[in-house]
Short mmCIF file of C-alpha atoms and ligand atoms in Angstrom, two decimals:
data_model
loop_
_atom_site.label_atom_id
_atom_site.label_comp_id
_atom_site.label_asym_id
_atom_site.label_seq_id
_atom_site.Cartn_x
_atom_site.Cartn_y
_atom_site.Cartn_z
CA UNK A 219 113.13 80.48 106.86
CA UNK A 220 113.44 81.39 103.19
CA UNK A 221 113.83 85.18 102.73
CA UNK A 222 111.15 86.81 100.59
CA UNK A 223 111.58 89.08 97.57
CA UNK A 224 109.35 92.05 98.42
CA UNK A 225 108.34 94.86 96.06
CA UNK A 226 106.85 97.92 97.78
CA UNK A 227 104.57 100.24 95.76
CA UNK A 228 104.71 103.76 97.13
CA UNK A 229 102.06 106.48 97.12
CA UNK A 230 101.52 108.19 93.72
CA UNK A 231 100.80 111.60 95.26
CA UNK A 232 104.42 112.63 95.40
CA UNK A 233 108.03 111.45 95.19
CA UNK A 234 109.62 110.03 98.33
CA UNK A 235 111.25 112.80 100.32
CA UNK A 236 108.80 115.48 99.21
CA UNK A 237 106.71 115.16 102.38
CA UNK A 238 103.53 115.09 100.24
CA UNK A 239 103.15 111.39 101.03
CA UNK A 240 102.94 112.21 104.72
CA UNK A 241 102.95 109.17 106.99
CA UNK A 242 103.28 106.78 104.06
CA UNK A 243 106.85 107.94 103.49
CA UNK A 244 107.73 107.09 107.07
CA UNK A 245 105.96 103.73 106.82
CA UNK A 246 107.85 102.93 103.62
CA UNK A 247 111.21 103.80 105.18
CA UNK A 248 110.41 101.66 108.20
CA UNK A 249 109.29 98.72 106.06
CA UNK A 250 112.43 98.86 103.89
CA UNK A 251 114.65 99.07 106.97
CA UNK A 252 112.75 96.47 109.02
CA UNK A 253 112.16 93.88 106.28
CA UNK A 254 115.76 94.17 105.02
CA UNK A 255 116.83 93.71 108.63
CA UNK A 256 114.96 90.39 108.66
CA UNK A 257 116.91 89.29 105.59
CA UNK A 258 114.28 89.94 102.93
CA UNK A 259 115.31 91.58 99.65
CA UNK A 260 113.28 94.73 99.14
CA UNK A 261 112.78 97.04 96.15
CA UNK A 262 110.50 100.05 95.73
CA UNK A 263 108.40 101.51 92.91
CA UNK A 264 107.78 105.24 93.37
CA UNK A 265 107.19 108.46 91.40
CA UNK A 266 110.27 109.94 89.67
CA UNK A 267 112.29 112.30 91.83
CA UNK A 268 112.11 110.02 94.85
CA UNK A 269 115.03 110.07 97.29
CA UNK A 270 117.11 106.97 98.00
CA UNK A 271 115.47 104.91 100.75
CA UNK A 272 118.04 102.18 101.41
CA UNK A 273 116.69 99.97 98.63
CA UNK A 274 116.55 100.06 94.85
CA UNK A 275 113.86 102.53 93.77
CA UNK A 276 112.23 102.13 90.34
CA UNK A 277 111.53 105.80 89.53
CA UNK A 278 108.35 106.18 87.47
CA UNK A 279 107.52 109.26 85.39
CA UNK A 280 103.96 110.50 85.03
CA UNK A 281 101.28 112.82 86.35
CA UNK A 282 100.97 112.59 90.14
CA UNK A 283 97.69 111.44 91.64
CA UNK A 284 95.46 113.98 93.40
CA UNK A 285 95.18 113.29 97.13
CA UNK A 286 92.17 111.20 98.16
CA UNK A 287 91.84 113.53 101.15
CA UNK A 288 90.79 116.35 98.84
CA UNK A 289 88.15 114.34 96.96
CA UNK A 290 84.48 114.26 97.86
CA UNK A 291 83.24 111.00 99.41
CA UNK A 292 81.14 110.29 96.33
CA UNK A 293 83.87 111.35 93.88
CA UNK A 294 84.44 108.85 91.08
CA UNK A 295 87.89 107.32 90.64
CA UNK A 296 90.16 109.74 88.77
CA UNK A 297 93.14 108.84 86.60
CA UNK A 298 94.90 111.72 84.85
CA UNK A 299 96.29 111.25 81.35
CA UNK A 300 99.86 109.97 81.61
CA UNK A 301 99.11 108.81 85.18
CA UNK A 302 102.12 107.94 87.34
CA UNK A 303 99.90 105.47 89.24
CA UNK A 304 99.09 103.56 86.03
CA UNK A 305 102.75 103.61 84.99
CA UNK A 306 103.81 102.36 88.44
CA UNK A 307 101.52 99.34 88.13
CA UNK A 308 102.58 98.68 84.54
CA UNK A 309 106.12 98.45 85.93
CA UNK A 310 104.96 96.19 88.78
CA UNK A 311 103.26 93.90 86.26
CA UNK A 312 106.56 93.70 84.34
CA UNK A 313 108.59 93.02 87.50
CA UNK A 314 106.15 90.66 89.20
CA UNK A 315 107.97 87.47 88.14
CA UNK A 316 111.01 88.54 90.19
CA UNK A 317 109.09 88.95 93.46
CA UNK A 318 107.21 86.78 95.94
CA UNK A 319 104.86 89.53 97.08
CA UNK A 320 103.95 93.16 96.42
CA UNK A 321 103.14 95.49 99.34
CA UNK A 322 100.97 98.37 98.15
CA UNK A 323 101.04 101.57 100.23
CA UNK A 324 98.93 103.67 97.84
CA UNK A 325 95.50 104.69 99.04
CA UNK A 326 94.02 104.28 95.56
CA UNK A 327 91.43 102.27 93.71
CA UNK A 328 93.64 100.95 90.87
CA UNK A 329 96.01 98.69 92.89
CA UNK A 330 93.05 97.13 94.67
CA UNK A 331 91.32 96.41 91.36
CA UNK A 332 94.47 95.04 89.69
CA UNK A 333 95.12 92.56 92.52
CA UNK A 334 92.84 89.95 90.95
CA UNK A 335 94.64 90.20 87.56
CA UNK A 336 98.25 89.94 88.75
CA UNK A 337 100.06 86.62 89.27
CA UNK A 338 102.12 87.88 92.19
CA UNK A 339 100.15 88.18 95.45
CA UNK A 340 99.51 91.83 96.35
CA UNK A 341 98.79 92.98 99.89
CA UNK A 342 97.53 96.45 100.77
CA UNK A 343 98.69 98.39 103.80
CA UNK A 344 95.80 100.88 103.96
CA UNK A 345 97.14 104.18 105.30
CA UNK A 346 93.98 106.15 106.18
CA UNK A 347 90.44 105.59 107.37
CA UNK A 348 87.41 105.51 105.06
CA UNK A 349 87.32 108.59 102.83
CA UNK A 350 85.61 107.67 99.58
CA UNK A 351 82.80 105.33 98.48
CA UNK A 352 84.62 103.98 95.39
CA UNK A 353 87.65 103.15 97.52
CA UNK A 354 85.48 101.56 100.22
CA UNK A 355 83.74 99.41 97.60
CA UNK A 356 87.08 98.25 96.20
CA UNK A 357 88.29 97.37 99.71
CA UNK A 358 85.14 95.38 100.50
CA UNK A 359 85.33 93.66 97.09
CA UNK A 360 88.96 92.68 97.65
CA UNK A 361 88.16 91.49 101.18
CA UNK A 362 85.53 89.18 99.68
CA UNK A 363 87.97 87.73 97.15
CA UNK A 364 91.11 87.66 99.32
CA UNK A 365 90.30 88.17 103.03
CA UNK A 366 94.00 88.04 103.99
CA UNK A 367 95.29 90.86 101.77
CA UNK A 368 94.32 93.97 103.76
CA UNK A 369 96.37 95.57 106.51
CA UNK A 370 95.64 98.64 108.61
CA UNK A 371 97.42 100.57 111.32
CA UNK A 372 94.79 100.47 114.09
CA UNK A 373 91.35 99.14 115.00
CA UNK A 374 89.98 102.70 115.11
CA UNK A 375 91.01 103.05 111.47
CA UNK A 376 89.77 99.59 110.44
CA UNK A 377 86.25 100.06 111.80
CA UNK A 378 85.74 103.19 109.71
CA UNK A 379 85.32 100.80 106.75
CA UNK A 380 82.48 98.85 108.38
CA UNK A 381 79.26 99.30 106.42
CA UNK A 382 75.69 98.17 106.88
CA UNK A 383 73.97 96.49 103.92
CA UNK A 384 70.29 95.53 104.38
CA UNK A 385 70.71 95.82 108.14
CA UNK A 386 73.75 93.53 108.18
CA UNK A 387 77.07 95.05 109.32
CA UNK A 388 79.87 94.11 106.93
CA UNK A 389 83.29 94.43 108.51
CA UNK A 390 86.62 94.23 106.67
CA UNK A 391 89.11 91.62 107.98
CA UNK A 392 92.14 93.91 108.35
CA UNK A 393 95.38 92.64 109.80
CA UNK A 394 96.34 95.29 112.42
CA UNK A 395 99.98 96.29 111.92
CA UNK A 396 100.49 99.44 114.00
CA UNK A 397 103.50 101.26 112.61
CA UNK A 398 107.19 101.63 113.44
CA UNK A 399 110.08 104.07 113.49
CA UNK A 400 113.82 103.55 113.25
CA UNK A 401 114.44 104.12 116.96
CA UNK A 402 118.20 104.65 116.44
CA UNK A 403 117.29 107.91 114.67
CA UNK A 404 115.64 109.29 117.81
CA UNK A 405 117.68 110.56 120.76
CA UNK A 406 116.06 110.18 124.17
CA UNK A 407 115.73 113.37 126.20
CA UNK A 408 115.24 112.28 129.82
CA UNK A 409 114.25 115.83 130.67
CA UNK A 410 112.83 118.52 128.42
CA UNK A 411 116.25 120.23 128.83
CA UNK A 412 114.83 123.69 128.25
CA UNK A 413 116.93 126.57 129.45
CA UNK A 414 116.77 130.38 129.63
CA UNK A 415 117.00 130.54 125.83
CA UNK A 416 114.22 128.02 125.32
CA UNK A 417 111.47 128.18 127.99
CA UNK A 418 109.34 125.12 128.66
CA UNK A 419 107.00 124.55 125.74
CA UNK A 420 104.60 122.04 124.22
CA UNK A 421 104.83 120.68 120.69
CA UNK A 422 102.31 119.97 117.93
CA UNK A 423 103.26 118.23 114.69
CA UNK A 424 101.39 117.59 111.45
CA UNK A 425 100.37 119.09 108.13
CA UNK A 426 98.86 122.51 108.85
CA UNK A 427 95.36 121.52 107.88
CA UNK A 428 91.89 121.59 109.53
CA UNK A 429 91.79 117.86 110.31
CA UNK A 430 94.68 118.40 112.76
CA UNK A 431 92.53 120.60 115.00
CA UNK A 432 95.15 123.31 115.62
CA UNK A 433 92.44 125.69 116.84
CA UNK A 434 92.22 123.51 119.97
CA UNK A 435 96.00 123.73 120.42
CA UNK A 436 95.70 127.51 120.22
CA UNK A 437 92.90 127.51 122.80
CA UNK A 438 94.99 125.23 125.05
CA UNK A 439 97.90 127.68 124.81
CA UNK A 440 95.69 130.69 125.54
CA UNK A 441 94.02 129.00 128.56
CA UNK A 442 97.13 127.34 130.04
CA UNK A 443 99.72 129.98 129.21
CA UNK A 444 101.97 127.30 127.67
CA UNK A 445 103.85 128.28 124.53
CA UNK A 446 103.47 125.75 121.69
CA UNK A 447 105.91 125.10 118.84
CA UNK A 448 104.21 123.79 115.71
CA UNK A 449 106.01 121.76 112.99
CA UNK A 450 104.62 120.50 109.71
CA UNK A 451 104.03 121.27 106.04
CA UNK A 452 102.11 124.55 105.67
CA UNK A 453 99.36 122.92 103.57
CA UNK A 454 96.65 125.49 104.36
CA UNK A 455 98.04 128.97 105.20
CA UNK A 456 94.57 130.53 105.34
CA UNK A 457 93.58 127.99 108.00
CA UNK A 458 96.74 128.81 110.01
CA UNK A 459 95.98 132.51 109.79
CA UNK A 460 92.38 131.94 110.97
CA UNK A 461 93.63 129.97 113.99
CA UNK A 462 96.09 132.71 114.96
CA UNK A 463 93.51 135.49 114.42
CA UNK A 464 90.89 133.69 116.54
CA UNK A 465 93.29 133.12 119.43
CA UNK A 466 95.39 136.28 119.82
CA UNK A 467 96.44 135.19 123.36
CA UNK A 468 97.82 131.87 122.13
CA UNK A 469 101.62 131.60 122.00
CA UNK A 470 101.93 129.55 118.81
CA UNK A 471 105.22 129.50 116.94
CA UNK A 472 105.24 127.93 113.45
CA UNK A 473 108.60 126.17 113.10
CA UNK A 474 108.29 124.81 109.55
CA UNK A 475 108.54 121.30 108.13
CA UNK A 476 111.62 119.51 109.48
CA UNK A 477 113.10 116.27 108.18
CA UNK A 478 113.08 113.46 110.73
CA UNK A 479 116.58 114.00 112.15
CA UNK A 480 115.94 117.67 112.89
CA UNK A 481 112.35 117.10 114.01
CA UNK A 482 113.35 114.47 116.56
CA UNK A 483 115.95 116.82 118.07
CA UNK A 484 113.32 119.55 118.36
CA UNK A 485 110.63 117.21 119.72
CA UNK A 486 112.91 116.00 122.52
CA UNK A 487 112.97 119.50 124.02
CA UNK A 488 109.17 119.56 124.42
CA UNK A 489 107.54 118.98 127.79
CA UNK A 490 104.76 117.16 125.93
CA UNK A 491 103.36 116.80 122.43
CA UNK A 492 99.64 117.48 121.97
CA UNK A 493 97.48 115.73 119.35
CA UNK A 494 93.99 117.10 118.70
CA UNK A 495 92.82 115.19 115.61
CA UNK A 496 89.42 116.15 114.21
CA UNK A 497 89.33 113.16 111.90
CA UNK A 498 90.02 109.49 112.60
CA UNK A 499 93.80 109.57 112.27
CA UNK A 500 94.69 106.10 110.99
CA UNK A 501 97.75 105.91 113.16
CA UNK A 502 99.58 109.05 114.28
CA UNK A 503 103.28 108.56 113.60
CA UNK A 504 103.85 111.77 115.55
CA UNK A 505 102.87 109.93 118.73
CA UNK A 506 105.59 107.31 118.37
CA UNK A 507 108.16 109.83 117.13
CA UNK A 508 107.55 111.98 120.22
CA UNK A 509 107.58 109.01 122.59
CA UNK A 510 110.77 107.74 120.94
CA UNK A 511 112.49 110.94 122.16
CA UNK A 512 111.01 110.43 125.66
CA UNK A 513 108.26 112.99 125.20
CA UNK A 514 104.81 112.11 126.61
CA UNK A 515 101.79 112.58 124.33
CA UNK A 516 98.47 114.15 125.27
CA UNK A 517 95.81 113.15 122.75
CA UNK A 518 92.08 113.15 122.16
CA UNK A 519 90.43 109.74 122.54
CA UNK A 520 89.91 109.58 118.78
CA UNK A 521 91.62 107.48 116.11
CA UNK A 522 95.06 105.91 116.10
CA UNK A 523 96.84 108.04 118.70
CA UNK A 524 94.34 106.94 121.38
CA UNK A 525 95.47 103.32 120.81
CA UNK A 526 99.15 104.21 120.97
CA UNK A 527 99.18 106.37 124.12
CA UNK A 528 98.67 104.50 127.39
CA UNK A 529 96.71 106.89 129.61
CA UNK A 530 98.75 107.85 132.69
CA UNK A 531 101.75 105.82 131.52
CA UNK A 532 103.07 107.36 128.29
CA UNK A 533 100.84 110.42 128.30
CA UNK A 534 97.13 111.15 128.64
CA UNK A 535 94.07 110.26 126.53
CA UNK A 536 91.32 112.84 127.04
CA UNK A 537 87.71 113.12 125.80
CA UNK A 538 87.63 114.34 122.18
CA UNK A 539 87.38 118.13 121.68
CA UNK A 540 87.59 118.76 125.45
CA UNK A 541 90.19 121.54 125.68
CA UNK A 542 89.66 121.84 129.44
CA UNK A 543 90.78 118.22 129.78
CA UNK A 544 93.88 119.06 127.71
CA UNK A 545 94.68 121.90 130.14
CA UNK A 546 94.31 119.50 133.13
CA UNK A 547 96.51 116.89 131.45
CA UNK A 548 99.29 119.40 130.82
CA UNK A 549 99.15 120.24 134.53
CA UNK A 550 99.80 116.57 135.39
CA UNK A 551 102.44 115.86 132.74
CA UNK A 552 105.36 115.59 135.17
CA UNK A 553 103.80 112.36 136.51
CA UNK A 554 104.80 110.63 133.28
CA UNK A 555 108.13 108.76 133.18
CA UNK A 556 109.82 109.86 129.96
CA UNK A 557 111.92 106.67 129.84
CA UNK A 558 108.69 104.63 129.79
CA UNK A 559 107.66 106.54 126.67
CA UNK A 560 110.83 105.42 124.91
CA UNK A 561 110.53 101.84 126.16
CA UNK A 562 107.00 101.48 124.78
CA UNK A 563 108.22 102.51 121.34
CA UNK A 564 111.11 100.04 121.45
CA UNK A 565 108.78 97.20 122.46
CA UNK A 566 105.85 97.88 120.16
CA UNK A 567 106.63 100.55 117.58
CA UNK A 568 110.18 99.99 116.41
CA UNK A 569 110.93 98.97 112.82
CA UNK A 570 111.86 95.54 114.20
CA UNK A 571 108.47 95.13 115.90
CA UNK A 572 106.63 96.38 112.79
CA UNK A 573 108.72 94.18 110.50
CA UNK A 574 107.93 91.08 112.57
CA UNK A 575 104.20 91.78 112.25
CA UNK A 576 104.50 92.42 108.50
CA UNK A 577 106.81 89.41 108.00
CA UNK A 578 104.21 87.11 109.60
CA UNK A 579 101.51 88.63 107.39
CA UNK A 580 103.52 88.26 104.17
CA UNK A 581 104.47 84.67 104.96
CA UNK A 582 100.82 83.78 105.58
CA UNK A 583 99.81 85.40 102.29
CA UNK A 584 102.60 83.80 100.23
CA UNK A 585 101.88 80.38 101.73
CA UNK A 586 98.16 80.73 101.01
CA UNK A 587 98.88 81.97 97.47
CA UNK A 588 101.11 78.95 96.85
CA UNK A 589 98.24 76.69 97.92
CA UNK A 590 95.73 78.40 95.59
CA UNK A 591 95.49 76.11 92.50
CA UNK A 592 94.44 78.83 90.11
CA UNK A 593 94.44 82.58 90.65
CA UNK A 594 91.02 83.62 92.00
CA UNK A 595 89.73 86.58 89.99
N1 HBI B 268 95.84 110.12 98.04
N2 HBI B 268 95.21 109.25 95.97
C1 HBI B 268 95.97 109.18 97.07
N3 HBI B 268 96.84 108.15 97.20
C2 HBI B 268 97.64 108.02 98.31
O1 HBI B 268 98.43 107.08 98.39
C3 HBI B 268 97.54 109.00 99.33
C4 HBI B 268 96.62 110.05 99.16
N4 HBI B 268 96.51 110.99 100.10
C5 HBI B 268 97.31 111.02 101.33
C6 HBI B 268 98.27 109.91 101.39
N5 HBI B 268 98.33 108.95 100.45
C7 HBI B 268 99.21 109.85 102.54
O2 HBI B 268 99.70 111.13 102.83
C8 HBI B 268 98.48 109.36 103.76
O3 HBI B 268 98.13 108.07 103.46
C9 HBI B 268 99.35 109.38 104.96
#
C-alpha cells in the first residue's frame, strides 16, 4: 500500500530529550521508529533544543507551554506571548501541503481547535486522562465534527472524558492504541541477577510527584522489609522529603532520572516494579519498560497499568490503595515467569505492534478525508 507522509507534532511543554514531556517523548520515539519501519516518511515539529529522534525535526522557538497537569480543572486556555505552541502550528500550516496526515501529541486546546481550519487531516493521540474543562470541551467538539480523529492509550483513560449532559452520558469515540517501546533497546534479565553488592530489591519509576503515590511504596517497603530503588525526575522535592520523613523505616533509595538505555539496565535487576498511581494514569510506559526487561509489575487496579498487567501472568493487579495487598503480591512474585513478561511486550507493546494499530488508524482517516467533498468546519 502507498506509504504515507506523516508529520508528528510534539508536546510544547519542553524540547525532546528534556524529560519534561514525560511519556509523550517515549510515544513520539516509538511512533517515529514504528511508522518509519512500515515505510512511511515521518517528520517532527517540536520546541527548539529537541534532540534528534531518527527523523527530521523542525525546531520551533518560543515560550514553552505550562503543563496542563498544573492547571486547575476550570482554568481557561492559556497562550503565552511568543508561544511555541502557536509557532509550531504556524509551521504545520505552512508544511501541511507536503503531508498526508498530522499526528498531534500535544495535550492542548489549540491543535484541537485548529483541526477544522487545516486542509491536512489532523489526528490527536491524547496522552492523559481528563484534566481540564476547556480541553474536555474541545475534545467533545472535535469528536462531534470528526469522530475518527481521537486516539487514546487505554479504555480507563478514554472513559475519563465521558460526561453527562441533561442526564445523557456522552462518550468520546477514541481509537484505543495502547503504546509501544523499541524492544531491541531492552535487555531481558531472566533472573533479577542481584548479588552480594546489590541485594534483592523492588523498583518504582516515575516523576517524583504526588500522583505517583510514592507514600504507598514507602509503606510497602516499611511493612515488607524490601528495599526499593526509585528512578524519575525529581519534580517535587518537598513531596519526596515528606514521604521519607513519614516512613523512617522504609528503605527507599532515590536513583535519579536515567535515560532509557541506563534505566532498562537498572530495571532488569529488580525483582518486581511497583506502580501505585493515585490518578488515572493514561497508560503507564513504565509497565511495558519493566516487562520488556523481564520484570513483573505489581500495580493498583487503577488506570492504564491495570490494563497492561495480566494478573498472575505478568505481575499482579491489586485493589487500589491497598498496601497490604501489595505486600502479599510481593510475597508471591516468584510465581511469575519473567520470560512471559517479555513475550507480552513483544506481542502487544512493541513499536511494531503500536505502529500497526496507528497505521490502520491513519489509513482510515486519510481515506475518509479523501472522500469528504469539502472540509467540514
Ligand atoms: N501539558 N499543556 C500541556 N501540553 C502537553 O502536551 C503536555 C502537558 N503536560 C504533560 C504532558 N504533555 C506529558 O508529559 C504527558 O502527556 C505524558
